[in-house]
């Protein structure tokens, strides 16, 4: 502590304004509806500590948010994967959120999620260079990409990812 350190203004925590509409706010972050929790893209996940569970793998940290409602009623068990080689330093930056369903329920999750997203964002861009039975859909909203994929190799899988891509 230096002689004049008491004159320095203490940093104040940044005020977080929770948006009323998660669809309008998607370019800035994800709104967990009903809980009025807004996660801003690029936020330090460890600093906000809103995750339900954290797990480690050799090359990544997985943050499970639990079952959350986003984008006007889409309720899914969500998670964020922070790949160690993509993160800078000790900070785990919130850059995407995803959902994965495997097995018998995957097809129903895909159909319901697709219908919900098309109702909000309209027709997606569809990728045609896939294997038979696979579907890849994409919506772009400013610097955010929403991708919904259905794979059916050994067993059906639905994968939804909403991410901030700058």
mmCIF file of C-alpha atoms in Angstrom:
data_model
loop_
_atom_site.group_PDB
_atom_site.id
_atom_site.type_symbol
_atom_site.label_atom_id
_atom_site.label_comp_id
_atom_site.label_asym_id
_atom_site.label_seq_id
_atom_site.Cartn_x
_atom_site.Cartn_y
_atom_site.Cartn_z
ATOM 1 C CA UNK A 1 0.000 0.000 0.000
ATOM 2 C CA UNK A 2 1.493 3.275 -1.047
ATOM 3 C CA UNK A 3 1.201 6.558 0.779
ATOM 4 C CA UNK A 4 -1.539 7.944 -1.489
ATOM 5 C CA UNK A 5 -3.374 4.726 -2.328
ATOM 6 C CA UNK A 6 -6.368 5.722 -0.209
ATOM 7 C CA UNK A 7 -7.070 8.506 -2.762
ATOM 8 C CA UNK A 8 -7.591 5.989 -5.553
ATOM 9 C CA UNK A 9 -11.185 5.346 -6.456
ATOM 10 C CA UNK A 10 -12.207 1.765 -5.810
ATOM 11 C CA UNK A 11 -13.475 -0.021 -8.923
ATOM 12 C CA UNK A 12 -17.224 -0.497 -8.893
ATOM 13 C CA UNK A 13 -18.745 -3.712 -10.214
ATOM 14 C CA UNK A 14 -20.238 -3.363 -13.675
ATOM 15 C CA UNK A 15 -24.009 -3.090 -13.538
ATOM 16 C CA UNK A 16 -25.731 -5.864 -15.437
ATOM 17 C CA UNK A 17 -28.954 -4.836 -17.104
ATOM 18 C CA UNK A 18 -31.186 -7.839 -17.678
ATOM 19 C CA UNK A 19 -32.959 -7.470 -21.032
ATOM 20 C CA UNK A 20 -36.680 -8.138 -21.225
ATOM 21 C CA UNK A 21 -36.490 -10.059 -24.519
ATOM 22 C CA UNK A 22 -33.934 -12.840 -25.004
ATOM 23 C CA UNK A 23 -34.397 -12.846 -28.780
ATOM 24 C CA UNK A 24 -33.544 -9.150 -29.107
ATOM 25 C CA UNK A 25 -30.621 -9.581 -26.703
ATOM 26 C CA UNK A 26 -29.071 -12.612 -28.475
ATOM 27 C CA UNK A 27 -26.373 -10.445 -30.081
ATOM 28 C CA UNK A 28 -25.214 -9.461 -26.574
ATOM 29 C CA UNK A 29 -25.673 -12.749 -24.693
ATOM 30 C CA UNK A 30 -28.110 -15.391 -23.447
ATOM 31 C CA UNK A 31 -31.110 -14.657 -21.251
ATOM 32 C CA UNK A 32 -32.242 -17.471 -18.962
ATOM 33 C CA UNK A 33 -35.943 -16.664 -19.012
ATOM 34 C CA UNK A 34 -37.959 -16.918 -15.830
ATOM 35 C CA UNK A 35 -34.804 -16.475 -13.771
ATOM 36 C CA UNK A 36 -33.882 -13.045 -15.163
ATOM 37 C CA UNK A 37 -30.260 -14.110 -15.520
ATOM 38 C CA UNK A 38 -28.382 -12.657 -18.454
ATOM 39 C CA UNK A 39 -24.990 -14.093 -19.466
ATOM 40 C CA UNK A 40 -23.081 -11.675 -21.646
ATOM 41 C CA UNK A 41 -20.933 -13.106 -24.457
ATOM 42 C CA UNK A 42 -17.287 -13.001 -23.428
ATOM 43 C CA UNK A 43 -18.041 -12.952 -19.678
ATOM 44 C CA UNK A 44 -15.729 -14.856 -17.351
ATOM 45 C CA UNK A 45 -17.715 -17.996 -16.426
ATOM 46 C CA UNK A 46 -15.736 -18.490 -13.235
ATOM 47 C CA UNK A 47 -16.397 -14.914 -12.097
ATOM 48 C CA UNK A 48 -20.189 -15.135 -12.468
ATOM 49 C CA UNK A 49 -20.451 -18.711 -11.064
ATOM 50 C CA UNK A 50 -23.972 -19.329 -12.368
ATOM 51 C CA UNK A 51 -23.327 -22.866 -13.579
ATOM 52 C CA UNK A 52 -24.860 -25.860 -11.818
ATOM 53 C CA UNK A 53 -21.921 -28.229 -12.290
ATOM 54 C CA UNK A 54 -18.373 -28.140 -13.613
ATOM 55 C CA UNK A 55 -16.469 -31.091 -15.034
ATOM 56 C CA UNK A 56 -12.988 -31.553 -16.425
ATOM 57 C CA UNK A 57 -11.671 -33.569 -19.334
ATOM 58 C CA UNK A 58 -8.064 -33.663 -20.503
ATOM 59 C CA UNK A 59 -8.515 -30.868 -23.051
ATOM 60 C CA UNK A 60 -11.632 -29.006 -21.884
ATOM 61 C CA UNK A 61 -13.780 -27.772 -19.009
ATOM 62 C CA UNK A 62 -17.522 -28.436 -19.240
ATOM 63 C CA UNK A 63 -19.952 -26.132 -17.464
ATOM 64 C CA UNK A 64 -23.464 -27.502 -17.079
ATOM 65 C CA UNK A 65 -26.134 -24.843 -16.635
ATOM 66 C CA UNK A 66 -28.989 -27.267 -15.938
ATOM 67 C CA UNK A 67 -32.354 -27.149 -17.656
ATOM 68 C CA UNK A 68 -32.895 -23.544 -18.765
ATOM 69 C CA UNK A 69 -35.463 -21.719 -20.857
ATOM 70 C CA UNK A 70 -34.108 -19.437 -23.585
ATOM 71 C CA UNK A 71 -35.357 -17.714 -26.755
ATOM 72 C CA UNK A 72 -39.054 -17.378 -25.879
ATOM 73 C CA UNK A 73 -39.707 -20.787 -24.383
ATOM 74 C CA UNK A 74 -37.060 -23.208 -25.660
ATOM 75 C CA UNK A 75 -36.305 -25.354 -22.589
ATOM 76 C CA UNK A 76 -33.255 -27.612 -22.742
ATOM 77 C CA UNK A 77 -30.462 -28.869 -20.471
ATOM 78 C CA UNK A 78 -27.640 -26.568 -21.574
ATOM 79 C CA UNK A 79 -23.868 -26.599 -21.193
ATOM 80 C CA UNK A 80 -20.783 -24.684 -22.260
ATOM 81 C CA UNK A 81 -17.552 -26.358 -23.318
ATOM 82 C CA UNK A 82 -14.373 -24.321 -22.885
ATOM 83 C CA UNK A 83 -11.561 -25.883 -24.903
ATOM 84 C CA UNK A 84 -8.281 -25.327 -23.081
ATOM 85 C CA UNK A 85 -6.315 -24.587 -26.260
ATOM 86 C CA UNK A 86 -8.777 -21.816 -27.236
ATOM 87 C CA UNK A 87 -8.988 -20.032 -23.875
ATOM 88 C CA UNK A 88 -6.554 -17.303 -22.890
ATOM 89 C CA UNK A 89 -4.916 -17.750 -19.491
ATOM 90 C CA UNK A 90 -7.030 -18.833 -16.560
ATOM 91 C CA UNK A 91 -10.140 -16.977 -17.743
ATOM 92 C CA UNK A 92 -12.919 -19.222 -19.048
ATOM 93 C CA UNK A 93 -14.750 -17.006 -21.503
ATOM 94 C CA UNK A 94 -18.455 -17.553 -22.252
ATOM 95 C CA UNK A 95 -18.452 -17.840 -26.040
ATOM 96 C CA UNK A 96 -21.149 -20.436 -26.689
ATOM 97 C CA UNK A 97 -23.844 -22.558 -25.139
ATOM 98 C CA UNK A 98 -25.003 -25.928 -26.447
ATOM 99 C CA UNK A 99 -27.312 -28.897 -26.129
ATOM 100 C CA UNK A 100 -26.781 -32.521 -27.141
ATOM 101 C CA UNK A 101 -29.403 -35.298 -27.326
ATOM 102 C CA UNK A 102 -28.514 -38.859 -28.289
ATOM 103 C CA UNK A 103 -30.588 -41.944 -28.929
ATOM 104 C CA UNK A 104 -34.327 -42.327 -29.386
ATOM 105 C CA UNK A 105 -35.218 -38.783 -28.230
ATOM 106 C CA UNK A 106 -32.783 -37.070 -30.632
ATOM 107 C CA UNK A 107 -35.192 -36.960 -33.578
ATOM 108 C CA UNK A 108 -38.004 -35.435 -31.486
ATOM 109 C CA UNK A 109 -35.637 -32.839 -29.992
ATOM 110 C CA UNK A 110 -34.470 -31.921 -33.494
ATOM 111 C CA UNK A 111 -37.986 -31.486 -34.871
ATOM 112 C CA UNK A 112 -39.233 -29.469 -31.880
ATOM 113 C CA UNK A 113 -36.138 -27.255 -31.740
ATOM 114 C CA UNK A 114 -36.211 -26.632 -35.490
ATOM 115 C CA UNK A 115 -39.884 -25.642 -35.383
ATOM 116 C CA UNK A 116 -39.243 -23.296 -32.450
ATOM 117 C CA UNK A 117 -36.227 -21.600 -34.046
ATOM 118 C CA UNK A 118 -37.905 -21.247 -37.456
ATOM 119 C CA UNK A 119 -40.870 -19.604 -35.712
ATOM 120 C CA UNK A 120 -38.532 -16.965 -34.279
ATOM 121 C CA UNK A 121 -35.762 -16.517 -36.853
ATOM 122 C CA UNK A 122 -37.415 -17.726 -40.061
ATOM 123 C CA UNK A 123 -35.972 -20.091 -42.635
ATOM 124 C CA UNK A 124 -32.409 -21.205 -41.883
ATOM 125 C CA UNK A 125 -29.504 -21.656 -44.243
ATOM 126 C CA UNK A 126 -29.324 -25.381 -44.945
ATOM 127 C CA UNK A 127 -26.060 -27.147 -45.751
ATOM 128 C CA UNK A 128 -26.426 -29.704 -48.521
ATOM 129 C CA UNK A 129 -23.011 -31.401 -48.526
ATOM 130 C CA UNK A 130 -23.913 -33.975 -45.866
ATOM 131 C CA UNK A 131 -24.419 -37.708 -45.614
ATOM 132 C CA UNK A 132 -27.946 -39.056 -46.252
ATOM 133 C CA UNK A 133 -30.151 -38.600 -43.175
ATOM 134 C CA UNK A 134 -28.056 -35.725 -41.798
ATOM 135 C CA UNK A 135 -29.335 -32.168 -41.527
ATOM 136 C CA UNK A 136 -27.363 -29.006 -40.760
ATOM 137 C CA UNK A 137 -29.236 -25.715 -40.262
ATOM 138 C CA UNK A 138 -27.803 -22.290 -39.499
ATOM 139 C CA UNK A 139 -29.117 -18.866 -38.519
ATOM 140 C CA UNK A 140 -26.906 -15.778 -38.150
ATOM 141 C CA UNK A 141 -27.904 -12.827 -36.009
ATOM 142 C CA UNK A 142 -25.221 -10.124 -36.051
ATOM 143 C CA UNK A 143 -22.110 -11.771 -34.510
ATOM 144 C CA UNK A 144 -24.041 -14.814 -33.243
ATOM 145 C CA UNK A 145 -24.461 -18.104 -35.058
ATOM 146 C CA UNK A 146 -27.135 -20.631 -34.149
ATOM 147 C CA UNK A 147 -26.535 -24.070 -35.594
ATOM 148 C CA UNK A 148 -28.810 -27.074 -35.295
ATOM 149 C CA UNK A 149 -27.567 -30.434 -36.548
ATOM 150 C CA UNK A 150 -28.987 -33.928 -36.778
ATOM 151 C CA UNK A 151 -26.603 -36.854 -37.279
ATOM 152 C CA UNK A 152 -27.573 -40.486 -37.673
ATOM 153 C CA UNK A 153 -24.535 -42.755 -37.921
ATOM 154 C CA UNK A 154 -24.379 -45.348 -35.139
ATOM 155 C CA UNK A 155 -27.182 -43.677 -33.197
ATOM 156 C CA UNK A 156 -29.192 -40.488 -33.754
ATOM 157 C CA UNK A 157 -27.784 -37.223 -32.327
ATOM 158 C CA UNK A 158 -29.140 -33.692 -32.204
ATOM 159 C CA UNK A 159 -26.698 -30.899 -31.495
ATOM 160 C CA UNK A 160 -27.663 -27.241 -30.963
ATOM 161 C CA UNK A 161 -25.007 -24.588 -30.516
ATOM 162 C CA UNK A 162 -25.514 -20.872 -30.011
ATOM 163 C CA UNK A 163 -22.240 -19.007 -30.179
ATOM 164 C CA UNK A 164 -20.600 -15.645 -30.330
ATOM 165 C CA UNK A 165 -18.256 -15.651 -33.297
ATOM 166 C CA UNK A 166 -16.212 -12.478 -33.635
#
